[in-house]
XYZ file of C-alpha atoms in Angstrom:
729
model
C -0.006 0.005 -0.002
C 1.410 3.407 -0.919
C 2.525 5.545 1.975
C 0.271 8.363 3.050
C 1.262 11.714 1.598
C -0.096 14.936 0.206
C -0.793 14.788 -3.525
C -1.358 17.925 -5.517
C -3.277 17.839 -8.789
C -4.012 20.384 -11.504
C -7.734 20.377 -12.314
C -9.196 21.840 -15.530
C -12.763 22.197 -16.756
C -14.267 23.693 -13.532
C -16.550 26.674 -14.087
C -18.404 27.249 -10.831
C -18.602 26.352 -7.162
C -20.762 23.284 -7.892
C -17.916 21.917 -9.965
C -15.696 22.090 -6.867
C -18.177 19.993 -4.929
C -18.429 17.370 -7.633
C -14.630 17.018 -7.952
C -14.199 16.818 -4.164
C -16.946 14.172 -3.964
C -15.275 12.111 -6.711
C -11.864 12.288 -5.021
C -13.199 11.338 -1.605
C -14.745 8.176 -3.026
C -11.289 6.866 -3.969
C -9.960 4.196 -1.614
C -7.300 5.533 0.692
C -8.340 9.200 0.497
C -8.724 10.840 3.892
C -9.418 14.403 2.775
C -9.627 16.280 -0.515
C -9.741 20.075 -0.945
C -10.255 21.724 -4.347
C -9.209 25.328 -4.980
C -11.248 26.878 -7.769
C -9.060 29.999 -7.874
C -5.859 28.119 -8.634
C -7.560 25.094 -10.272
C -5.728 22.684 -8.009
C -6.624 19.888 -5.602
C -4.812 18.792 -2.442
C -5.475 15.186 -1.443
C -4.423 13.590 1.864
C -4.133 9.824 2.037
C -2.576 6.775 0.519
C -4.308 6.702 -2.873
C -2.232 6.623 -6.048
C -1.997 9.528 -8.439
C -3.390 7.364 -11.252
C -6.486 6.455 -9.220
C -7.168 10.115 -8.375
C -6.774 11.263 -11.949
C -9.128 8.487 -13.117
C -11.782 9.572 -10.575
C -11.626 13.171 -11.756
C -11.887 12.059 -15.375
C -14.998 9.983 -14.620
C -16.562 13.065 -13.016
C -16.225 14.944 -16.315
C -13.063 16.958 -15.643
C -9.389 16.729 -16.465
C -6.548 16.242 -14.017
C -2.755 15.988 -13.992
C -0.118 15.747 -11.315
C 1.131 19.167 -10.217
C 4.888 19.709 -10.545
C 7.140 21.799 -8.336
C 7.923 24.461 -10.892
C 6.901 28.063 -10.203
C 3.490 29.261 -11.310
C 3.709 29.956 -15.007
C 3.275 33.405 -16.382
C -0.156 34.073 -17.843
C -0.395 33.356 -21.584
C 0.040 36.164 -23.969
C -2.671 37.189 -26.416
C -6.414 37.590 -25.998
C -7.959 35.053 -23.606
C -10.709 32.730 -24.892
C -13.329 34.329 -22.626
C -12.563 37.755 -24.047
C -12.757 36.560 -27.665
C -16.110 34.886 -27.096
C -17.545 37.924 -25.309
C -16.496 40.312 -28.090
C -17.836 38.037 -30.801
C -21.172 37.649 -28.993
C -21.440 41.442 -28.553
C -20.646 42.143 -32.213
C -23.249 39.595 -33.424
C -25.912 40.728 -30.936
C -25.670 44.464 -31.497
C -27.406 44.493 -34.924
C -30.209 42.397 -33.436
C -30.608 44.823 -30.519
C -30.458 47.962 -32.673
C -34.200 48.007 -33.680
C -35.240 47.898 -30.011
C -32.847 50.773 -29.211
C -34.037 52.863 -32.149
C -37.774 52.390 -31.541
C -38.037 54.984 -28.713
C -36.719 57.716 -31.057
C -39.288 56.922 -33.728
C -37.147 54.775 -36.018
C -38.933 51.531 -37.047
C -36.444 49.239 -38.689
C -35.659 45.565 -38.428
C -33.375 43.124 -40.111
C -34.964 40.500 -42.389
C -35.579 37.103 -40.789
C -32.726 35.358 -42.592
C -30.232 37.986 -41.379
C -31.431 37.661 -37.790
C -31.110 33.887 -38.036
C -27.571 34.116 -39.409
C -26.508 36.423 -36.565
C -28.274 34.550 -33.735
C -27.326 30.984 -34.669
C -23.548 31.146 -33.888
C -24.308 32.955 -30.631
C -26.849 30.294 -29.630
C -25.028 27.109 -30.604
C -21.350 28.015 -30.734
C -20.743 30.729 -28.146
C -23.588 29.439 -25.992
C -22.583 25.776 -26.198
C -20.977 25.984 -22.749
C -24.377 26.544 -21.170
C -25.788 23.408 -22.760
C -22.842 21.370 -21.549
C -22.988 22.752 -18.009
C -26.749 22.379 -17.902
C -26.543 18.718 -18.869
C -23.800 18.114 -16.292
C -25.968 19.683 -13.582
C -28.905 17.593 -14.739
C -26.882 14.440 -14.361
C -25.983 15.551 -10.848
C -29.712 16.087 -10.188
C -29.339 19.789 -9.538
C -30.523 23.053 -11.136
C -28.347 26.030 -11.983
C -28.244 29.203 -13.971
C -26.819 27.459 -16.995
C -29.994 25.407 -17.371
C -32.085 28.545 -17.246
C -29.960 30.223 -19.903
C -30.077 27.140 -22.161
C -33.844 26.677 -21.794
C -34.819 30.288 -22.049
C -32.642 31.125 -24.999
C -33.535 27.897 -26.778
C -37.247 28.733 -26.358
C -36.784 32.212 -27.782
C -34.616 30.918 -30.653
C -36.932 28.003 -31.398
C -40.081 30.156 -31.411
C -38.365 32.682 -33.670
C -37.360 29.933 -36.084
C -40.917 28.515 -36.045
C -42.543 31.902 -36.689
C -40.061 32.696 -39.445
C -40.516 29.414 -41.307
C -44.207 28.803 -40.599
C -46.332 29.030 -43.793
C -49.074 30.835 -41.851
C -46.727 33.721 -41.304
C -45.938 34.239 -44.945
C -48.504 37.052 -45.428
C -47.369 39.285 -42.594
C -44.264 39.926 -40.541
C -43.741 37.226 -37.977
C -42.703 38.185 -34.435
C -39.108 37.092 -33.935
C -37.174 36.797 -30.696
C -33.654 36.141 -31.965
C -32.406 39.266 -30.156
C -33.640 37.893 -26.812
C -31.627 34.696 -27.110
C -28.483 36.446 -28.303
C -28.499 39.302 -25.787
C -29.127 36.977 -22.862
C -26.155 34.829 -23.808
C -23.977 37.890 -24.309
C -24.814 39.278 -20.892
C -24.184 36.008 -19.174
C -20.834 35.663 -21.018
C -19.959 39.063 -19.609
C -20.495 37.754 -16.091
C -18.442 34.628 -16.864
C -15.642 36.842 -18.210
C -15.543 38.852 -14.972
C -15.371 35.636 -12.940
C -12.595 34.209 -15.108
C -10.531 37.396 -14.753
C -10.816 37.285 -10.951
C -9.802 33.600 -10.986
C -6.671 34.320 -13.043
C -5.679 37.069 -10.665
C -5.659 34.638 -7.769
C -2.438 33.012 -9.027
C -0.694 36.396 -9.228
C -0.199 36.344 -5.441
C 1.754 33.098 -5.614
C 3.689 34.303 -8.664
C 4.660 37.548 -6.918
C 5.822 35.696 -3.836
C 8.004 33.350 -5.860
C 9.543 36.373 -7.656
C 11.135 37.446 -4.342
C 13.376 34.386 -4.382
C 16.614 35.107 -6.325
C 17.322 32.765 -9.204
C 21.002 32.405 -8.335
C 23.234 32.490 -5.262
C 26.942 33.309 -4.837
C 28.313 30.163 -3.157
C 31.792 29.897 -1.600
C 33.336 26.537 -2.537
C 36.994 25.736 -2.032
C 37.607 29.396 -1.328
C 36.165 30.460 -4.688
C 32.941 32.418 -5.149
C 30.743 30.710 -7.735
C 27.326 31.796 -8.962
C 25.000 28.782 -9.075
C 21.243 28.296 -9.600
C 19.311 28.499 -6.349
C 18.187 24.882 -6.783
C 21.816 23.729 -6.493
C 22.405 25.346 -3.076
C 22.529 22.828 -0.222
C 22.229 23.108 3.547
C 25.534 24.207 5.175
C 26.730 25.846 1.935
C 28.403 29.218 2.537
C 26.728 32.020 0.607
C 28.142 35.488 -0.040
C 25.650 38.406 -0.144
C 26.843 41.821 -1.306
C 25.337 45.156 -0.229
C 21.974 45.861 -1.854
C 21.377 42.229 -2.864
C 18.409 40.126 -1.872
C 19.404 37.338 0.486
C 18.830 34.053 -1.414
C 18.538 31.571 1.497
C 17.636 31.296 5.161
C 20.909 31.215 7.047
C 23.168 32.287 9.861
C 25.777 35.014 9.516
C 29.357 33.716 9.808
C 31.136 36.955 8.961
C 30.178 40.554 8.326
C 27.895 43.244 9.794
C 25.007 44.975 8.083
C 21.342 45.943 8.329
C 18.625 43.734 6.848
C 15.436 45.223 5.428
C 12.885 42.646 6.531
C 9.824 44.839 6.228
C 8.252 42.573 3.611
C 8.682 39.526 5.822
C 8.283 40.666 9.442
C 6.537 43.989 9.229
C 9.399 45.680 11.061
C 9.549 49.208 9.691
C 13.233 49.830 10.493
C 16.225 47.892 9.144
C 17.393 45.253 11.604
C 21.100 45.252 12.642
C 22.821 42.000 11.763
C 26.064 40.622 13.202
C 27.847 37.239 13.269
C 25.577 34.620 14.789
C 22.346 36.327 13.772
C 19.772 34.613 11.531
C 18.799 36.108 8.163
C 15.782 35.276 6.059
C 15.695 34.589 2.351
C 13.911 37.365 0.458
C 15.140 40.142 2.765
C 17.418 42.860 1.333
C 20.956 43.216 2.641
C 21.989 46.755 3.581
C 25.457 48.191 3.540
C 27.687 45.313 4.601
C 29.159 42.180 2.895
C 27.831 39.009 4.517
C 29.038 35.444 4.595
C 26.100 33.192 5.469
C 25.819 29.479 6.312
C 22.666 28.042 4.686
C 20.246 26.478 7.199
C 17.065 26.118 5.092
C 16.357 25.868 1.395
C 13.438 25.181 -0.917
C 10.188 24.205 0.751
C 11.661 24.659 4.230
C 12.563 28.326 3.771
C 10.486 31.092 5.404
C 9.501 32.482 2.006
C 8.274 29.053 0.827
C 6.255 28.666 4.020
C 4.576 32.004 3.378
C 3.734 30.846 -0.172
C 2.102 27.727 1.260
C 0.224 29.838 3.827
C -1.262 31.945 1.038
C -2.229 28.869 -0.983
C -3.792 27.136 2.006
C -5.694 30.237 3.077
C -7.130 30.665 -0.435
C -8.149 27.037 -0.541
C -9.932 27.291 2.797
C -12.172 30.096 1.637
C -15.608 28.586 1.197
C -17.082 29.814 -2.121
C -20.193 31.903 -1.661
C -23.236 30.393 -3.297
C -24.612 32.904 -5.744
C -28.074 34.148 -4.924
C -29.230 33.539 -8.486
C -28.110 29.914 -8.365
C -30.137 29.383 -5.173
C -33.197 30.832 -6.882
C -32.676 28.931 -10.121
C -32.251 25.589 -8.324
C -35.954 25.759 -7.517
C -37.013 27.977 -10.417
C -35.852 25.674 -13.213
C -37.900 22.550 -12.430
C -40.942 24.679 -11.564
C -40.853 26.534 -14.910
C -40.377 23.290 -16.841
C -43.285 21.713 -15.011
C -45.544 24.719 -15.667
C -44.639 24.769 -19.349
C -45.350 21.043 -19.616
C -48.682 21.331 -17.841
C -49.600 24.295 -20.036
C -48.845 22.297 -23.214
C -50.816 19.269 -22.110
C -53.731 21.205 -20.643
C -54.334 23.305 -23.739
C -53.682 20.469 -26.108
C -55.894 17.959 -24.397
C -58.620 20.309 -23.220
C -58.975 22.485 -26.306
C -57.473 20.249 -28.954
C -55.527 23.233 -30.240
C -51.980 21.952 -30.146
C -50.407 24.912 -32.029
C -51.946 27.274 -29.506
C -50.871 24.956 -26.715
C -47.290 25.095 -28.032
C -47.343 28.893 -28.262
C -48.645 29.192 -24.703
C -46.006 26.797 -23.414
C -43.301 28.710 -25.254
C -44.704 31.952 -23.832
C -44.179 30.513 -20.397
C -40.546 29.736 -21.199
C -39.985 33.119 -22.882
C -41.266 35.173 -19.979
C -39.313 32.934 -17.626
C -36.160 33.461 -19.643
C -33.657 34.597 -17.025
C -32.671 37.885 -18.610
C -33.645 39.911 -15.562
C -32.343 37.225 -13.198
C -29.075 37.183 -15.118
C -28.843 40.954 -14.963
C -29.803 41.279 -11.289
C -26.367 40.586 -9.919
C -23.958 41.764 -12.692
C -25.775 45.068 -13.274
C -25.586 45.974 -9.579
C -22.021 44.687 -9.323
C -20.818 46.679 -12.287
C -22.502 49.852 -11.025
C -21.208 49.361 -7.487
C -17.658 48.522 -8.484
C -17.634 51.398 -10.964
C -18.430 54.093 -8.388
C -16.116 52.379 -5.876
C -13.262 52.585 -8.393
C -13.832 56.307 -8.885
C -13.567 56.675 -5.086
C -10.255 54.773 -5.054
C -11.625 51.352 -4.055
C -10.744 48.515 -6.415
C -12.973 45.471 -5.763
C -11.396 42.393 -7.361
C -14.277 39.900 -7.337
C -17.957 39.466 -6.535
C -17.283 37.404 -3.412
C -15.434 40.326 -1.813
C -18.282 42.671 -2.758
C -20.908 40.321 -1.318
C -19.122 39.598 1.964
C -17.680 42.956 2.874
C -21.068 44.139 4.127
C -21.026 41.375 6.782
C -17.833 42.516 8.486
C -18.006 43.127 12.200
C -14.268 43.215 12.912
C -11.453 44.834 10.910
C -7.797 44.104 11.729
C -5.225 46.666 10.550
C -1.561 46.091 9.981
C 0.420 48.899 11.608
C 3.450 49.644 9.465
C 2.549 51.262 6.154
C -1.168 50.956 6.827
C -2.038 52.893 9.947
C 1.388 54.555 9.831
C 3.367 56.190 7.004
C 5.770 53.254 6.963
C 9.107 55.039 7.098
C 11.135 56.373 10.009
C 11.034 60.061 10.889
C 12.969 62.077 13.435
C 10.479 62.515 16.298
C 12.803 63.671 19.128
C 15.988 65.708 19.199
C 17.749 66.338 22.531
C 20.980 68.293 22.790
C 22.687 68.149 26.205
C 23.923 71.726 25.783
C 20.527 72.900 24.530
C 21.801 73.663 21.044
C 19.558 71.454 18.908
C 20.540 73.273 15.718
C 24.188 72.331 16.065
C 23.287 68.745 17.038
C 21.119 68.266 13.948
C 23.762 69.928 11.707
C 26.436 67.548 12.985
C 24.166 64.520 12.515
C 23.262 65.651 8.975
C 26.952 66.165 8.163
C 27.744 62.594 9.230
C 24.866 61.185 7.234
C 25.554 62.950 3.928
C 25.483 60.559 0.981
C 24.050 57.674 3.022
C 21.035 55.699 1.719
C 20.196 54.305 5.144
C 16.527 55.005 6.140
C 17.625 56.694 9.409
C 20.072 58.857 7.489
C 17.296 59.955 5.165
C 15.162 60.855 8.197
C 17.956 63.023 9.593
C 18.592 64.768 6.282
C 14.862 65.317 5.717
C 14.507 66.868 9.204
C 17.473 69.180 8.593
C 16.054 70.215 5.236
C 12.609 70.952 6.694
C 14.156 73.149 9.408
C 16.508 74.940 7.032
C 19.629 73.685 8.819
C 22.735 73.199 6.714
C 24.765 70.052 7.222
C 28.075 70.499 9.043
C 31.261 70.255 7.003
C 32.600 66.872 8.063
C 35.122 64.852 6.108
C 36.585 61.366 6.259
C 33.120 59.910 6.841
C 33.187 56.155 7.377
C 30.283 53.742 7.888
C 30.912 51.142 10.581
C 28.711 48.184 9.592
C 26.181 47.279 12.225
C 27.237 50.140 14.511
C 26.886 53.607 12.934
C 28.954 56.253 11.173
C 32.033 58.340 12.095
C 33.802 61.369 10.652
C 36.031 64.272 11.523
C 37.167 67.802 10.746
C 40.617 68.828 11.695
C 41.377 67.538 15.182
C 37.698 67.079 15.974
C 35.970 63.669 15.615
C 32.322 62.615 15.923
C 30.462 59.322 15.986
C 26.734 58.663 15.473
C 25.304 55.233 16.250
C 23.590 52.972 18.735
C 24.253 52.939 22.451
C 26.238 49.657 22.456
C 28.889 51.082 20.137
C 29.233 54.301 22.097
C 29.560 52.232 25.268
C 32.394 50.280 23.667
C 34.108 53.616 22.913
C 33.818 54.628 26.561
C 31.186 57.337 26.165
C 29.161 58.060 29.319
C 25.477 57.814 28.431
C 23.922 58.330 31.865
C 23.066 61.986 31.307
C 20.492 61.058 28.649
C 19.420 57.681 29.973
C 15.992 58.905 31.165
C 15.214 60.271 27.731
C 16.449 57.058 26.137
C 14.143 54.990 28.373
C 11.182 57.187 27.410
C 12.030 56.702 23.741
C 12.309 52.948 24.218
C 8.966 52.792 26.001
C 7.441 54.592 23.022
C 9.000 52.034 20.653
C 11.410 54.582 19.163
C 14.853 53.814 17.745
C 17.708 55.918 19.165
C 20.919 57.203 17.690
C 23.528 58.776 19.988
C 25.986 61.493 18.889
C 29.321 61.924 20.709
C 32.361 64.091 20.049
C 36.032 63.540 20.829
C 38.410 66.158 22.189
C 41.688 66.140 24.091
C 39.729 65.337 27.216
C 38.238 62.252 25.563
C 34.741 61.360 24.461
C 31.699 63.349 25.543
C 28.018 62.823 24.742
C 26.400 65.664 22.776
C 22.856 64.487 22.243
C 20.244 61.903 21.400
C 18.103 61.449 18.281
C 14.928 59.310 18.402
C 13.120 57.894 15.351
C 9.613 56.558 14.998
C 6.962 55.697 12.489
C 4.344 58.452 12.330
C 0.626 57.560 12.160
C -1.207 58.533 8.995
C -3.344 61.646 9.492
C -6.461 59.703 8.427
C -5.996 56.723 10.775
C -7.821 58.168 13.782
C -10.824 59.146 11.652
C -10.893 55.672 10.050
C -11.072 53.997 13.450
C -13.763 56.416 14.635
C -15.864 55.931 11.500
C -15.749 52.139 11.789
C -16.688 52.389 15.456
C -19.736 54.488 14.513
C -20.725 51.771 12.002
C -20.630 49.142 14.781
C -17.367 47.604 13.575
C -14.472 46.805 15.933
C -10.936 47.794 14.889
C -7.743 45.920 15.905
C -4.041 46.440 15.190
C -1.760 43.557 14.151
C 1.917 44.454 13.976
C 5.316 42.833 13.626
C 6.855 45.785 15.482
C 7.659 45.732 19.177
C 4.852 46.083 21.707
C 5.815 49.566 22.863
C 5.809 51.016 19.331
C 2.439 49.430 18.560
C 0.814 50.686 21.732
C 2.160 54.184 21.190
C 0.585 54.349 17.737
C -2.657 52.849 19.062
C -2.938 55.557 21.694
C -2.526 58.256 19.048
C -5.296 56.923 16.776
C -7.832 56.068 19.434
C -7.420 52.291 19.750
C -7.712 50.580 23.117
C -4.632 48.718 24.362
C -6.677 45.487 24.393
C -7.118 45.853 20.625
C -3.362 45.704 19.951
C -1.465 42.553 18.936
C 2.279 43.117 18.518
C 5.500 41.233 17.676
C 3.646 38.958 15.247
C 5.219 36.875 12.504
C 3.211 36.111 9.321
C 1.885 32.811 10.699
C 0.973 34.611 13.968
C -1.138 37.106 12.045
C -2.776 34.237 10.188
C -3.575 32.503 13.483
C -5.142 35.666 14.940
C -7.284 36.184 11.825
C -8.517 32.570 11.954
C -9.414 32.987 15.638
C -11.335 36.172 14.893
C -13.087 34.493 11.956
C -14.553 31.912 14.356
C -16.438 34.784 16.021
C -17.774 36.254 12.794
C -16.736 37.820 9.468
C -13.392 39.598 9.767
C -11.529 41.994 7.476
C -7.761 42.365 7.253
C -5.996 45.548 6.037
C -2.318 45.345 5.142
C 0.395 46.301 2.676
C 3.324 43.927 3.007
C 4.424 40.434 2.162
C 4.023 39.475 5.804
C 0.338 40.379 5.570
C -0.414 38.158 2.515
C -1.435 34.980 4.377
C -3.685 36.943 6.732
C -5.199 38.874 3.808
C -6.019 35.621 2.007
C -7.456 33.950 5.158
C -9.678 36.887 6.185
C -13.296 37.009 5.093
C -12.254 40.052 3.075
C -8.682 41.281 2.564
C -7.936 44.976 2.008
C -4.564 45.878 0.470
C -3.132 49.403 0.552
C -2.372 50.561 -2.994
C 1.130 51.772 -2.002
C 2.018 48.281 -0.708
C 3.459 45.215 -2.330
C 1.985 43.470 -5.349
C 1.752 40.331 -3.231
C -0.620 42.004 -0.779
C -2.784 43.425 -3.571
C -3.098 40.065 -5.323
C -3.906 38.198 -2.133
C -6.589 40.719 -1.090
C -10.109 40.944 -2.447
C -10.128 44.747 -2.307
C -7.305 47.193 -3.069
C -7.395 50.751 -1.678
C -5.794 52.778 -4.437
C -4.852 55.572 -2.023
C -2.990 54.949 1.258
C -6.053 56.098 3.192
C -7.465 53.721 5.813
C -10.778 55.634 5.787
C -11.534 53.899 2.449
C -12.165 50.682 4.414
C -15.382 52.163 5.838
C -16.302 53.454 2.382
C -15.818 49.963 0.915
C -18.120 48.455 3.536
C -20.733 51.107 2.773
C -20.758 50.540 -0.978
C -20.857 46.800 -0.374
C -23.982 47.123 1.757
C -25.643 49.346 -0.828
C -24.733 47.119 -3.777
C -25.965 43.901 -2.136
C -29.162 45.735 -1.234
C -29.632 46.538 -4.924
C -29.029 42.895 -5.816
C -31.792 41.851 -3.447
C -34.139 44.474 -4.905
C -33.319 43.398 -8.459
C -34.002 39.772 -7.678
C -37.342 40.788 -6.095
C -38.453 42.703 -9.177
C -37.250 39.967 -11.537
C -39.248 37.446 -9.514
C -42.380 39.658 -9.481
C -42.461 39.730 -13.276
C -42.269 35.934 -13.349
C -44.842 35.450 -10.578
C -47.331 37.614 -12.501
C -46.328 36.790 -16.061
C -46.004 33.007 -15.913
C -49.614 32.401 -14.738
C -50.924 34.816 -17.393
C -48.935 33.020 -20.095
C -50.092 29.625 -18.885
C -53.713 30.769 -19.037
C -53.289 31.980 -22.616
C -53.662 35.632 -21.666
C -50.126 36.544 -22.695
C -48.849 35.763 -26.134
C -45.123 35.365 -26.829
C -44.817 38.890 -28.156
C -46.144 40.384 -24.920
C -44.134 37.889 -22.941
C -41.000 39.103 -24.703
C -41.946 42.721 -23.993
C -42.519 41.905 -20.326
C -39.155 40.201 -20.184
C -37.516 43.265 -21.729
C -39.343 45.544 -19.258
C -38.106 43.488 -16.353
C -34.562 43.891 -17.640
C -34.988 47.664 -17.964
C -36.291 47.830 -14.392
C -33.302 45.874 -13.057
C -30.754 47.949 -14.953
C -32.386 51.242 -13.976
C -32.430 50.297 -10.324
C -28.779 49.268 -10.477
C -27.798 52.569 -12.094
C -29.056 54.436 -9.034
C -25.795 53.321 -7.399
C -23.952 55.778 -9.640
C -25.106 58.582 -7.321
C -23.150 57.081 -4.386
C -20.117 58.901 -3.040
C -18.095 58.233 0.118
C -18.623 60.460 3.116
C -16.784 63.716 2.898
C -13.165 63.182 3.875
C -10.970 66.143 4.748
């Protein structure tokens, strides 16, 4: 018996959430399978158990889909050229427009129509070529003893097409113009194809998160073998190999520093806003960016065991665990389809047997199907979605898929990342203390030592000096001391600027500013100490403290959500003191702060919150990607990483946390419109179907009623265009 293991399969042919259920059911029936999870977004399946790959593939094939074993290569880039969904949508629109033109021209007094043969030529490829997918999906659902929207589309459009063909070819219609309904069948298929195209685009975007994560891993590494540096593919690096990383390079492996000092920018991995000092013995993470020093690293983890690979798996797993939301229309159609078919059948038999007028019986039965054609039902959701997402985009809110739009309204808790989300995301000089009281000279000396440096703290010093109009002191012989700070001199004078440990090693007495340093530490601020050297030795001149400043809009965002009955929390990879200091500034309670979290810690917190109800996650970095994917709805800041934006369902195009409340508002309004549209679409059917069955509504009027229902649905959806977010100063 094969050993139990996780088998990953590529699945093709799935079109909707019901397909996921059928594939999972087929896989679970295979002997040896303990659990099977299918991810519609990535078109993959994860199977736990002892079953063979061949048995699993065979089960999927019997269910009507295609499967193959997933390899370990990175997610392929999307194919170039126009996708199949786009081609079919454009072709359907081009063929349907001439059929729709007479209806559009009639209100302006233009009475014109294409001859029957021309309408037939235009409608036929839309019905049987571009619309073939609905027939196939409808038959598959029928075999599974279920109803879906595809069956409604196939039945309704076939009825309209068949009646049109009958009226066109019937000898009795030769003396006058026959009523044709080719435009109904074509337009319905075109609109439904539009919805399918939107779904397919959202599905393709789901793999972009994985692709962006994998792009962080360098393709090669500089390995030291036999004393010679050799560039090799990353796949050839082994545990215990010594890797050389130059300044500015991305670290290729997880490892431990053997030689060298530097700073590591781990903001994408840990959420830490400031570069982390690194010295021999410290661990470094693959994907982080090396700062100013040359590092020699011993490899401790590669491939699937690296931190970056674990984050990739976390994103994949979180996406797979998202239960697909059953579309409201599918729920309605599951009951609606058999009911309509039964009514049409009863109508045909009742009129035929009772009155003996089988042609009239056929027309009445077709009238039932025509008025029940799901044009309004098909428009109910996409019309509101397109209107809602359109106005949201103009407000700076990019909603990636319908699921995010539907579920955002349900949020009762929103968790915010701190760095780059609630804060600006870069260090600024927040405190300047000169022991002699001359802050201008202290800042000028610090700026002089930092000239030409690309270090984030150096930029903060130079920016502060520029804002205050203070010229940098003339200091020469400036040297960066990796992992410690910077030093320089002018004549006999010498200055150093760095962390307290280095100044302590030089013998500088720091006790005079220790109280201020403790206050800065309690506030989560990073300190740099400046000391000068004279004939009497070293003496401390001052202290500079750096912090991450909250965004001006953060406090209002928290207050607005609170007014909407939504709880706000902060999740941060920064130290606890820094997180609590920011929370106090923006109006968050200390109990609503979670600090010093790694990516899997954030994921754990989100899952715990999700057990209590729908939860939103707002973030901008790589470390936020798993939590964004696991949340009921993920919000990515537009100034953040591509990984975060791909993993989230909603992207805020401006770095403004107040847009979260606006997104929730437009979600509530849009879903309300969907419910209203479904109500009106149902009212037309509840009234029209009985009238058609009783022979009081001929197919022409049934078609008009169907068109009127569509106009009502679209008009109601367009009311969303008047929405605008609350005034934001």
